[in-house]
PDB file of C-alpha atoms in Angstrom:
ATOM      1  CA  UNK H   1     -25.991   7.917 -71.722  1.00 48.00           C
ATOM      2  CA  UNK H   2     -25.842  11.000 -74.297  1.00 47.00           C
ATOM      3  CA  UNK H   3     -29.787  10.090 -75.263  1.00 52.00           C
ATOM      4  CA  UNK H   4     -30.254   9.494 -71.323  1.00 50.00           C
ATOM      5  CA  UNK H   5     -32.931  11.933 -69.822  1.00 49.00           C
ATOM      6  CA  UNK H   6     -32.532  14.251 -67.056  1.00 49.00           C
ATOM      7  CA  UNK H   7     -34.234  12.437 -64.181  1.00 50.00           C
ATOM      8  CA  UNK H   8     -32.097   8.754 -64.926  1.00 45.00           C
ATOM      9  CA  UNK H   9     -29.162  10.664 -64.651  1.00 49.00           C
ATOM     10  CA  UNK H  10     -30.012  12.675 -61.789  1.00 47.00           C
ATOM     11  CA  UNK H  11     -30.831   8.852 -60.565  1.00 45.00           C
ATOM     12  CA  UNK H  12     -27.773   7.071 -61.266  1.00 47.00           C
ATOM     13  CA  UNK H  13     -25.534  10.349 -59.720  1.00 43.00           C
ATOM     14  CA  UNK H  14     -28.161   9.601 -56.434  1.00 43.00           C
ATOM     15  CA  UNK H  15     -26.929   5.722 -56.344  1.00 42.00           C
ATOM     16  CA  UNK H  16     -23.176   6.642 -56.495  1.00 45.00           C
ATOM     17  CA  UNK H  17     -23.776   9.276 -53.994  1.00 43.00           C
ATOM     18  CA  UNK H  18     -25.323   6.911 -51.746  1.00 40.00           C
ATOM     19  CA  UNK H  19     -22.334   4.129 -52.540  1.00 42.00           C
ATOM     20  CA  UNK H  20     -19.699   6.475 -51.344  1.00 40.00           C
ATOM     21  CA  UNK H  21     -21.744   7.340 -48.251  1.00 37.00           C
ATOM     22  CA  UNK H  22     -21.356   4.033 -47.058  1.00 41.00           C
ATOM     23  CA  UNK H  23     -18.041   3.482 -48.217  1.00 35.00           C
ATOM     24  CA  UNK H  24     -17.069   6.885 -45.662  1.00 36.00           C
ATOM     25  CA  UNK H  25     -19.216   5.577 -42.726  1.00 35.00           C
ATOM     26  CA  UNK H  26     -17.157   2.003 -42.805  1.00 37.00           C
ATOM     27  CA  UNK H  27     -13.772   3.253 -42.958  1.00 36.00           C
ATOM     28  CA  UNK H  28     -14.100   7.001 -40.774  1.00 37.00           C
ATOM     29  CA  UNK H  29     -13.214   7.966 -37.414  1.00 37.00           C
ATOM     30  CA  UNK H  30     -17.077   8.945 -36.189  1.00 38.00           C
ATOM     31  CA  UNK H  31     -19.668   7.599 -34.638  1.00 37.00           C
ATOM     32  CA  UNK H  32     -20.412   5.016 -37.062  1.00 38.00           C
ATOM     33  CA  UNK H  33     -16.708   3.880 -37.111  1.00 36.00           C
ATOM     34  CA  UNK H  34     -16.391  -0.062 -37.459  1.00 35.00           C
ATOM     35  CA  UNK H  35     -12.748  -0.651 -36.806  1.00 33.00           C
ATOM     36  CA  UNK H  36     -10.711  -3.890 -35.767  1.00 33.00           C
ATOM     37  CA  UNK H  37     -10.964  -4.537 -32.070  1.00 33.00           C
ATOM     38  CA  UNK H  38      -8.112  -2.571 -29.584  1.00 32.00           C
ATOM     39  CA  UNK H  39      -6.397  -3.666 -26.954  1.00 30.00           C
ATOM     40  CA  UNK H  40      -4.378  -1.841 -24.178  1.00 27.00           C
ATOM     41  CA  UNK H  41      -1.141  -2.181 -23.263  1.00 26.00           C
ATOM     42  CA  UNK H  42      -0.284  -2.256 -20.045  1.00 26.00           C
ATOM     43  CA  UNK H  43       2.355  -3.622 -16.551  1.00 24.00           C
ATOM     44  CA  UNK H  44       0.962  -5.813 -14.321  1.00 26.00           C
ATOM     45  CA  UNK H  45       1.906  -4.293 -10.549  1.00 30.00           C
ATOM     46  CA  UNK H  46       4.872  -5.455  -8.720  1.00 35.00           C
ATOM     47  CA  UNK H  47       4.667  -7.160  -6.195  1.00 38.00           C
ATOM     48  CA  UNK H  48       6.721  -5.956  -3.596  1.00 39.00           C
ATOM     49  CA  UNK H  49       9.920  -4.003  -3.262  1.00 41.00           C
ATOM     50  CA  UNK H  50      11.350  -0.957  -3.991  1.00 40.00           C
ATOM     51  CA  UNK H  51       9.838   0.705  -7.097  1.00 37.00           C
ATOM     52  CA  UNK H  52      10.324   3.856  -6.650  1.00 38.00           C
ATOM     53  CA  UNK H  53      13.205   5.955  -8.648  1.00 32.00           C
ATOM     54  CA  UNK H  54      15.090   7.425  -6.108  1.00 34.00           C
ATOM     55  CA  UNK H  55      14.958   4.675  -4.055  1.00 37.00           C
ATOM     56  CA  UNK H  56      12.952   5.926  -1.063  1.00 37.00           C
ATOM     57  CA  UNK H  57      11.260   2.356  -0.652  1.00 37.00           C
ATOM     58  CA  UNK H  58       7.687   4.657  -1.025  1.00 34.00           C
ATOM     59  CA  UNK H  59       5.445   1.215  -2.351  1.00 35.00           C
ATOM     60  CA  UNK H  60       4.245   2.139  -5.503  1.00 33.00           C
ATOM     61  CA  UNK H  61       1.748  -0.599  -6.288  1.00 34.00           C
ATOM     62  CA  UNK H  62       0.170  -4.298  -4.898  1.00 35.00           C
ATOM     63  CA  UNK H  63      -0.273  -7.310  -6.365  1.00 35.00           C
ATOM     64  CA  UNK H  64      -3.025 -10.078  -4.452  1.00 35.00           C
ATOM     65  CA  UNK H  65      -2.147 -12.804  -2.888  1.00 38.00           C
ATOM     66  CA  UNK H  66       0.887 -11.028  -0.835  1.00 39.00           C
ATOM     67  CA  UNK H  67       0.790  -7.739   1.022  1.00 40.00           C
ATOM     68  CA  UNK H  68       2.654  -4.744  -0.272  1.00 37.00           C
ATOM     69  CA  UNK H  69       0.952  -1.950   1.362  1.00 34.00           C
ATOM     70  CA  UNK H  70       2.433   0.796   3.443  1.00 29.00           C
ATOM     71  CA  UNK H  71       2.561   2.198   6.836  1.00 28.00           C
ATOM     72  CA  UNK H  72       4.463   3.075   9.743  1.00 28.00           C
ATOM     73  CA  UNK H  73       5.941   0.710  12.390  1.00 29.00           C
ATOM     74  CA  UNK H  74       9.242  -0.079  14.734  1.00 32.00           C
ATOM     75  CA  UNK H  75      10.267  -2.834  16.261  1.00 34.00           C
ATOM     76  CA  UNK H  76       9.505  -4.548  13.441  1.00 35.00           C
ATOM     77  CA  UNK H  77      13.231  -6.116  12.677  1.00 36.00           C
ATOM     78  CA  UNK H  78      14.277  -8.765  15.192  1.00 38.00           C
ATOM     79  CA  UNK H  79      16.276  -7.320  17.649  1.00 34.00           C
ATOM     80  CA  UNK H  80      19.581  -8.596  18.008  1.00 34.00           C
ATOM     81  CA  UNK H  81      20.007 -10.089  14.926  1.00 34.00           C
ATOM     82  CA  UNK H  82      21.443  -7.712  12.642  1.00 33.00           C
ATOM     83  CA  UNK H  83      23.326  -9.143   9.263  1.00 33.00           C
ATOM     84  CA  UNK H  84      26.193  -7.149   8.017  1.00 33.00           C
ATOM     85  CA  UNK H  85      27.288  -6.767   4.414  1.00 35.00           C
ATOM     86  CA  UNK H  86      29.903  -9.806   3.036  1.00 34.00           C
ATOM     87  CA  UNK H  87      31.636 -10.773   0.164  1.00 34.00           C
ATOM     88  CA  UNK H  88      32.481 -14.185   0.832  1.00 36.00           C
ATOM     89  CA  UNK H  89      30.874 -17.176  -0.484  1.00 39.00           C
ATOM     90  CA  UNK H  90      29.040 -17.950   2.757  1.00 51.00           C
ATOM     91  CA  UNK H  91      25.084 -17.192   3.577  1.00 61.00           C
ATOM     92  CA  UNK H  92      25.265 -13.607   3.352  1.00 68.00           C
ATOM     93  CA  UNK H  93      24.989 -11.066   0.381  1.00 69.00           C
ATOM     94  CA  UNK H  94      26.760  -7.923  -0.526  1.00 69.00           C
ATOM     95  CA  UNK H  95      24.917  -5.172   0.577  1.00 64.00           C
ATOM     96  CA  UNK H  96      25.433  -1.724  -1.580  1.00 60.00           C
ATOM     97  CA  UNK H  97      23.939   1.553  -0.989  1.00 52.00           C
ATOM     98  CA  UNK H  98      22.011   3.248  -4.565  1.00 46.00           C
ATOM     99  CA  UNK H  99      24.355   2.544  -6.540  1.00 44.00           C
ATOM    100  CA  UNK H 100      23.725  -0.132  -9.081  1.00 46.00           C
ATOM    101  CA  UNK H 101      24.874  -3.545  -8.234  1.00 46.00           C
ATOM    102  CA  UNK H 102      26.059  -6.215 -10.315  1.00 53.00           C
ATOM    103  CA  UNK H 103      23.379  -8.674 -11.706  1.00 66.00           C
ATOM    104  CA  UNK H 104      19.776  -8.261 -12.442  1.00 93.00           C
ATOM    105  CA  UNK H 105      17.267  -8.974  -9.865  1.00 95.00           C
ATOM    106  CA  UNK H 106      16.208 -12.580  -8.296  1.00 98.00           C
ATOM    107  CA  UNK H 107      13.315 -13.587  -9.645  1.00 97.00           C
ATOM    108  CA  UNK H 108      10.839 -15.936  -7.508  1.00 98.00           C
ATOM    109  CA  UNK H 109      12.030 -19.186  -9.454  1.00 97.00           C
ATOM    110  CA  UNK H 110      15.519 -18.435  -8.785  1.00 97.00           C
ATOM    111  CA  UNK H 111      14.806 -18.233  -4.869  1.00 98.00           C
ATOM    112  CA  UNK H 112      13.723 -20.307  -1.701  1.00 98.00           C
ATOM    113  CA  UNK H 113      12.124 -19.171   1.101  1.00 98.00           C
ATOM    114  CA  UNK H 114      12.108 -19.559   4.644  1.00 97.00           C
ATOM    115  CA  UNK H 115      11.054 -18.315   8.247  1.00 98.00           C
ATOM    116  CA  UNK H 116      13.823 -17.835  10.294  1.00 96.00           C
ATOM    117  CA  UNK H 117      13.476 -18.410  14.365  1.00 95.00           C
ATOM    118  CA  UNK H 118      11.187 -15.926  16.701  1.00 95.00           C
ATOM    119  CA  UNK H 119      13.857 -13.581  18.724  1.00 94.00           C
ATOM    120  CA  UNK H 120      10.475 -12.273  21.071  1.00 94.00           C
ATOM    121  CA  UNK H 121      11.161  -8.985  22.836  1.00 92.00           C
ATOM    122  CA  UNK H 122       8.728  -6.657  24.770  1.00 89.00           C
ATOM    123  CA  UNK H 123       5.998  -7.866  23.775  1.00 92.00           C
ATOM    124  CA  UNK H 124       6.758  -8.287  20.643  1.00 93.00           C
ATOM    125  CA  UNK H 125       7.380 -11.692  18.448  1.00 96.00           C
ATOM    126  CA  UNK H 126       9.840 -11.011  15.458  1.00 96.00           C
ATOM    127  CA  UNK H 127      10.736 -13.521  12.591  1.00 97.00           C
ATOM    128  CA  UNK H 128      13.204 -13.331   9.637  1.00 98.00           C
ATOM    129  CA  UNK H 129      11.961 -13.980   6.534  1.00 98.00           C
ATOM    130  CA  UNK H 130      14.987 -15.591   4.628  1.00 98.00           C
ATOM    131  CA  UNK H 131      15.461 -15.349   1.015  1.00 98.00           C
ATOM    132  CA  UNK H 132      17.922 -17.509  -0.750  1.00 98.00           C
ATOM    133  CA  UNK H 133      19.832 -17.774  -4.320  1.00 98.00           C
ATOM    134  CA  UNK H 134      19.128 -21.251  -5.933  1.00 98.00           C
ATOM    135  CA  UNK H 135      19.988 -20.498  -8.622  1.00 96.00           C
ATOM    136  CA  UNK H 136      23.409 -20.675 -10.461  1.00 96.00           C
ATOM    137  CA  UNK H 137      24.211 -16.972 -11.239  1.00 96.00           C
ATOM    138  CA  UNK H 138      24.153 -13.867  -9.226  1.00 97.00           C
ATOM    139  CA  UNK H 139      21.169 -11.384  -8.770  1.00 98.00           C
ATOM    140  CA  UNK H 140      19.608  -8.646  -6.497  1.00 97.00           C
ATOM    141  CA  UNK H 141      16.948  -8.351  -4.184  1.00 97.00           C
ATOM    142  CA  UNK H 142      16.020  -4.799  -3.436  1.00 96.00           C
ATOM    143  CA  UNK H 143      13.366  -3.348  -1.028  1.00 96.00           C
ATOM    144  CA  UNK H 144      10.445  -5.126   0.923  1.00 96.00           C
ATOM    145  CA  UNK H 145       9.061  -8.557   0.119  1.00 96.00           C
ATOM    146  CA  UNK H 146       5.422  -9.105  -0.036  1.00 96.00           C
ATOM    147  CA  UNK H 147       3.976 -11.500   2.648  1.00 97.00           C
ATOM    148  CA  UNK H 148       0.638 -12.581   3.888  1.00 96.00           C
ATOM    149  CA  UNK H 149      -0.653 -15.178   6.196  1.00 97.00           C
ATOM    150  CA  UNK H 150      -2.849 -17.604   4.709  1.00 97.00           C
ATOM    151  CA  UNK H 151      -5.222 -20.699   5.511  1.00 97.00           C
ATOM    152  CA  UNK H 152      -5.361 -23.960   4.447  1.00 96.00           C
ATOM    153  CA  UNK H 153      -7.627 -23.223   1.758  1.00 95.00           C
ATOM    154  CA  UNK H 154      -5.360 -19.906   0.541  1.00 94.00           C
ATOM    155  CA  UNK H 155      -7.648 -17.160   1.759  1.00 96.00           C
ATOM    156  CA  UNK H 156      -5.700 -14.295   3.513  1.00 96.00           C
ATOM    157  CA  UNK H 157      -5.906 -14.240   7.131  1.00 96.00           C
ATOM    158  CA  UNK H 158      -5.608 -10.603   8.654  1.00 94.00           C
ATOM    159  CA  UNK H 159      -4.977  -7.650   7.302  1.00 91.00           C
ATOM    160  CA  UNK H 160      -2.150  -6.464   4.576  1.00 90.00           C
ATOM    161  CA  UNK H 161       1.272  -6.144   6.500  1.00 94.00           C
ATOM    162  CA  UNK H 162       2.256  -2.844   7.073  1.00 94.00           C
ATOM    163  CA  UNK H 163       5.979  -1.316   5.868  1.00 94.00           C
ATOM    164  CA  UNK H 164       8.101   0.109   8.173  1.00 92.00           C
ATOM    165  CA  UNK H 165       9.397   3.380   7.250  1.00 88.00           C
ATOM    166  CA  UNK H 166      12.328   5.773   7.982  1.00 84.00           C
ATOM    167  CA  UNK H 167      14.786   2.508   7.338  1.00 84.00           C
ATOM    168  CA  UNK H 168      17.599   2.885   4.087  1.00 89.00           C
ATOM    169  CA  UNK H 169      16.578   0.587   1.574  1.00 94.00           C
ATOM    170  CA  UNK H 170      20.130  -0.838  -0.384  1.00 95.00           C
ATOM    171  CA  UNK H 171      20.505  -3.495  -3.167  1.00 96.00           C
ATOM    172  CA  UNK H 172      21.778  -6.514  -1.799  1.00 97.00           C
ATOM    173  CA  UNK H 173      23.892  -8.890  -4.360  1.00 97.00           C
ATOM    174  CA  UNK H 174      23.281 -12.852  -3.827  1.00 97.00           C
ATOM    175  CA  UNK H 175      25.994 -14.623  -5.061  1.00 97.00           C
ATOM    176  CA  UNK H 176      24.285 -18.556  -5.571  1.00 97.00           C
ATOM    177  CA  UNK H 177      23.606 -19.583  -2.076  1.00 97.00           C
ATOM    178  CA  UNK H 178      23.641 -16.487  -0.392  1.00 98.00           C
ATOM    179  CA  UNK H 179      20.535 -14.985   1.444  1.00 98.00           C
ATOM    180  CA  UNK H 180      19.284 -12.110   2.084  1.00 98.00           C
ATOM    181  CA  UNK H 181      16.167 -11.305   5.266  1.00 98.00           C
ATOM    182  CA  UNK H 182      13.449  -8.740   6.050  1.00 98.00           C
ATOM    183  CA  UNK H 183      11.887  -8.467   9.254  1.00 97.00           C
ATOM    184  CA  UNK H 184       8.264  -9.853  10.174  1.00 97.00           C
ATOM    185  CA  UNK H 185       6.929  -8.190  13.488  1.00 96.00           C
ATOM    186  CA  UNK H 186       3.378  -8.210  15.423  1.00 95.00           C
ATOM    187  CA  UNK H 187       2.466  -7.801  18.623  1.00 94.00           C
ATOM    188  CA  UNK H 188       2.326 -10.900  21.250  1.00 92.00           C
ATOM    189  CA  UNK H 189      -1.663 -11.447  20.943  1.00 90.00           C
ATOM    190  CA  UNK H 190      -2.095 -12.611  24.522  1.00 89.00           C
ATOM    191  CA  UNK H 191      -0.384  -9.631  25.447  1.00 91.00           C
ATOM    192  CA  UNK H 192      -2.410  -7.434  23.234  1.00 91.00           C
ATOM    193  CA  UNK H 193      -5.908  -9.317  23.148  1.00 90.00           C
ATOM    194  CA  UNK H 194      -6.048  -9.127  19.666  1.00 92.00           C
ATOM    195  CA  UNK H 195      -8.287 -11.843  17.923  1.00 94.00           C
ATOM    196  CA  UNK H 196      -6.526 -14.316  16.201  1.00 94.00           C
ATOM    197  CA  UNK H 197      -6.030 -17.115  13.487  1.00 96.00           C
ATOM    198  CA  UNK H 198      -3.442 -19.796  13.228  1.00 97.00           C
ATOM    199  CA  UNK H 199      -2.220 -19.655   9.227  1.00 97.00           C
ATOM    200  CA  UNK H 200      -1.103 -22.616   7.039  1.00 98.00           C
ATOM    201  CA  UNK H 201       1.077 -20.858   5.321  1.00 97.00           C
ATOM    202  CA  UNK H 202       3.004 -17.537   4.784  1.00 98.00           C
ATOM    203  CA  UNK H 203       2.732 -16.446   1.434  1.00 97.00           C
ATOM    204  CA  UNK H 204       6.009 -14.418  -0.067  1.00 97.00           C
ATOM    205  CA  UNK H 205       6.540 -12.698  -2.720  1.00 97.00           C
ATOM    206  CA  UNK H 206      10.051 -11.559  -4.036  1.00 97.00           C
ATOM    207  CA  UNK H 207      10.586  -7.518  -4.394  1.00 96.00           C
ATOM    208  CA  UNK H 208       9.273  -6.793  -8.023  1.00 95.00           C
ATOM    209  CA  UNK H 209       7.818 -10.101  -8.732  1.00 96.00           C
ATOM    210  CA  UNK H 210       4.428 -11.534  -9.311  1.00 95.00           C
ATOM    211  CA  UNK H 211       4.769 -14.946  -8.446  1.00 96.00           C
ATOM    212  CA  UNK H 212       5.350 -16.078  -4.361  1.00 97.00           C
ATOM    213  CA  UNK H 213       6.750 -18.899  -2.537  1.00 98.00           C
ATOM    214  CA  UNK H 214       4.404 -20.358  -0.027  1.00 97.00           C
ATOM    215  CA  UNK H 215       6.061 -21.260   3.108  1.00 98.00           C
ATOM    216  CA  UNK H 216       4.488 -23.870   6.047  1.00 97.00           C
ATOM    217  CA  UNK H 217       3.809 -21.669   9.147  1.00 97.00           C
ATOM    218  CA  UNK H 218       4.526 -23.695  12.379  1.00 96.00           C
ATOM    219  CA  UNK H 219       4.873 -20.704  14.561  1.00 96.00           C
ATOM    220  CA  UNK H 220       1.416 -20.567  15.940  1.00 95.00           C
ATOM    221  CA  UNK H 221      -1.173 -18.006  16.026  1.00 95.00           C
ATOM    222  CA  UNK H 222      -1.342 -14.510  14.788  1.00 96.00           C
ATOM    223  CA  UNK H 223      -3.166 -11.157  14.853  1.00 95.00           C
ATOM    224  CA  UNK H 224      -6.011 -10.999  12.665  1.00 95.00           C
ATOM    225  CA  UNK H 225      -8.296  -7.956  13.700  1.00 92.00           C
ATOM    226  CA  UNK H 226      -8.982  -5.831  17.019  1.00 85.00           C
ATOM    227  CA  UNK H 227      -6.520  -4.459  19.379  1.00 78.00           C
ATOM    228  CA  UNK H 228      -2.818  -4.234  17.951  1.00 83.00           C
ATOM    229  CA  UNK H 229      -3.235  -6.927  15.514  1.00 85.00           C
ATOM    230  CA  UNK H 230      -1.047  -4.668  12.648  1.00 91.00           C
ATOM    231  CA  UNK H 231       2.279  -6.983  11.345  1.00 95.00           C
ATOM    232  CA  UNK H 232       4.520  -5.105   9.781  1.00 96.00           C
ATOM    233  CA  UNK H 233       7.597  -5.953   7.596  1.00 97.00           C
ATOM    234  CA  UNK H 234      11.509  -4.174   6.749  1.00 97.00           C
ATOM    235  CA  UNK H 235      13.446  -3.849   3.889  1.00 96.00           C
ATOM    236  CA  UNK H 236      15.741  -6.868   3.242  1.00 97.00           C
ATOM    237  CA  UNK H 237      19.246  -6.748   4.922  1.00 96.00           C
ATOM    238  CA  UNK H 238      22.473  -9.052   3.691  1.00 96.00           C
ATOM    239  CA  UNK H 239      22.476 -12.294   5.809  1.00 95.00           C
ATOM    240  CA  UNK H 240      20.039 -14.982   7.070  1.00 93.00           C
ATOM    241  CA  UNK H 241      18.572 -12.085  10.610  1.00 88.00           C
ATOM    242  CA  UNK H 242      19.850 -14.904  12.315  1.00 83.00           C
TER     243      UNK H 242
END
């Protein structure tokens, strides 16, 4: 290269130039970058139940196929049919205020699910939904469930359930074969001339979970659009509403 002339040098410094060029566009951070593909991390939405912090029952997300959304209502827990906190070994849980409560919570494979009997008052028809613990070790429900009344065919029938507000929401501690119940509430349709459907199914979903528990509807029609055709739900309480 010593008995090189000027211009093949200045050539072979051009082709390095141009090698290092392309070596930058491969591996930088511009517009030209070609990098691995990314992928974003992320938490599917809960389902139902209390997510919030401080425990205000506030719904902080949804999840399809069950209703989680919020609004106002009253009435909406079967009157009569309160269920008070035990610590036996019979149907009902151990209901605690915020403090934390032994066990972690009942997830939807751990549970069954049921609809209790219609206690009807003015005007109103009201219906447990019952929660139990089948599994073999202790957990927690906390907050709403999600719920949604479905056809044959799994399409949703209605609108999303309402949450009633203004209620405490506690942790409630299933020992194995306890329960636990939140209200289901809407307004008589004959009484209120809303339109209606007659479900196959009502479709649950645990606080917190993903996955629901279908359960055979044999209680008739429901609301499904026009006057007072809103269903609302409560926070789960200890006990079977029963």
């Amino acid at each position: 290269m010593a008995n090189s002339s000027p211009s093949l040098r200045r050539a072979a410094l051009l082709v390095s130039a141009v090698a290092v060029l392309g070596l930058t566009t491969a591996c930088g951070d511009g517009s030209g970058t070609v990098s691995s593909p990314q992928t974003q991390s992320g938490t599917a939405a809960p389902a139902g139940g209390d997510t919030t912090a401080d425990g205000s029952g506030t719904p902080a997300a949804t999840s399809s196929g069950a209703s989680t959304s919020s609004g106002t209502g009253s009435d909406s827990t079967p009157s009569g049919s309160s269920a008070s906190a035990s610590t036996s070994s019979g149907s009902g849980g151990t209901s605690t205020g915020s403090g934390t409560a032994s066990g972690s919570r009942c997830h939807t494979s751990e549970l069954s699910a049921k609809v209790g009997g219609n206690d009807p008052g003015a005007g109103q028809e009201n219906f447990p939904i019952v929660l139990t613990n089948a599994s073999g070790r202790t957990c927690t429900v906390r907050g709403y469930p999600g719920a949604a009344f479905a056809s044959a065919d799994g399409r949703q029938l209605g609108p999303d359930p309402q949450r009633e507000t203004g209620t405490t929401v506690t942790t409630i501690t299933l020992k194995p074969g306890q329960s636990a119940w939140a209200g289901l509430s809407f307004s008589n349709p004959e009484i209120s001339g809303a339109k209606t459907a007659t479900p196959a199914t009502l479709v649950v979903t645990p606080p917190d979970e993903k996955d629901p528990l279908k359960v055979k509807w044999t209680n008739g029609t429901v609301p499904v659009s026009g006057n007072a055709s809103s269903v609302r739900l409560s926070v789960f309480s200890a006990g079977t509403g029963a």
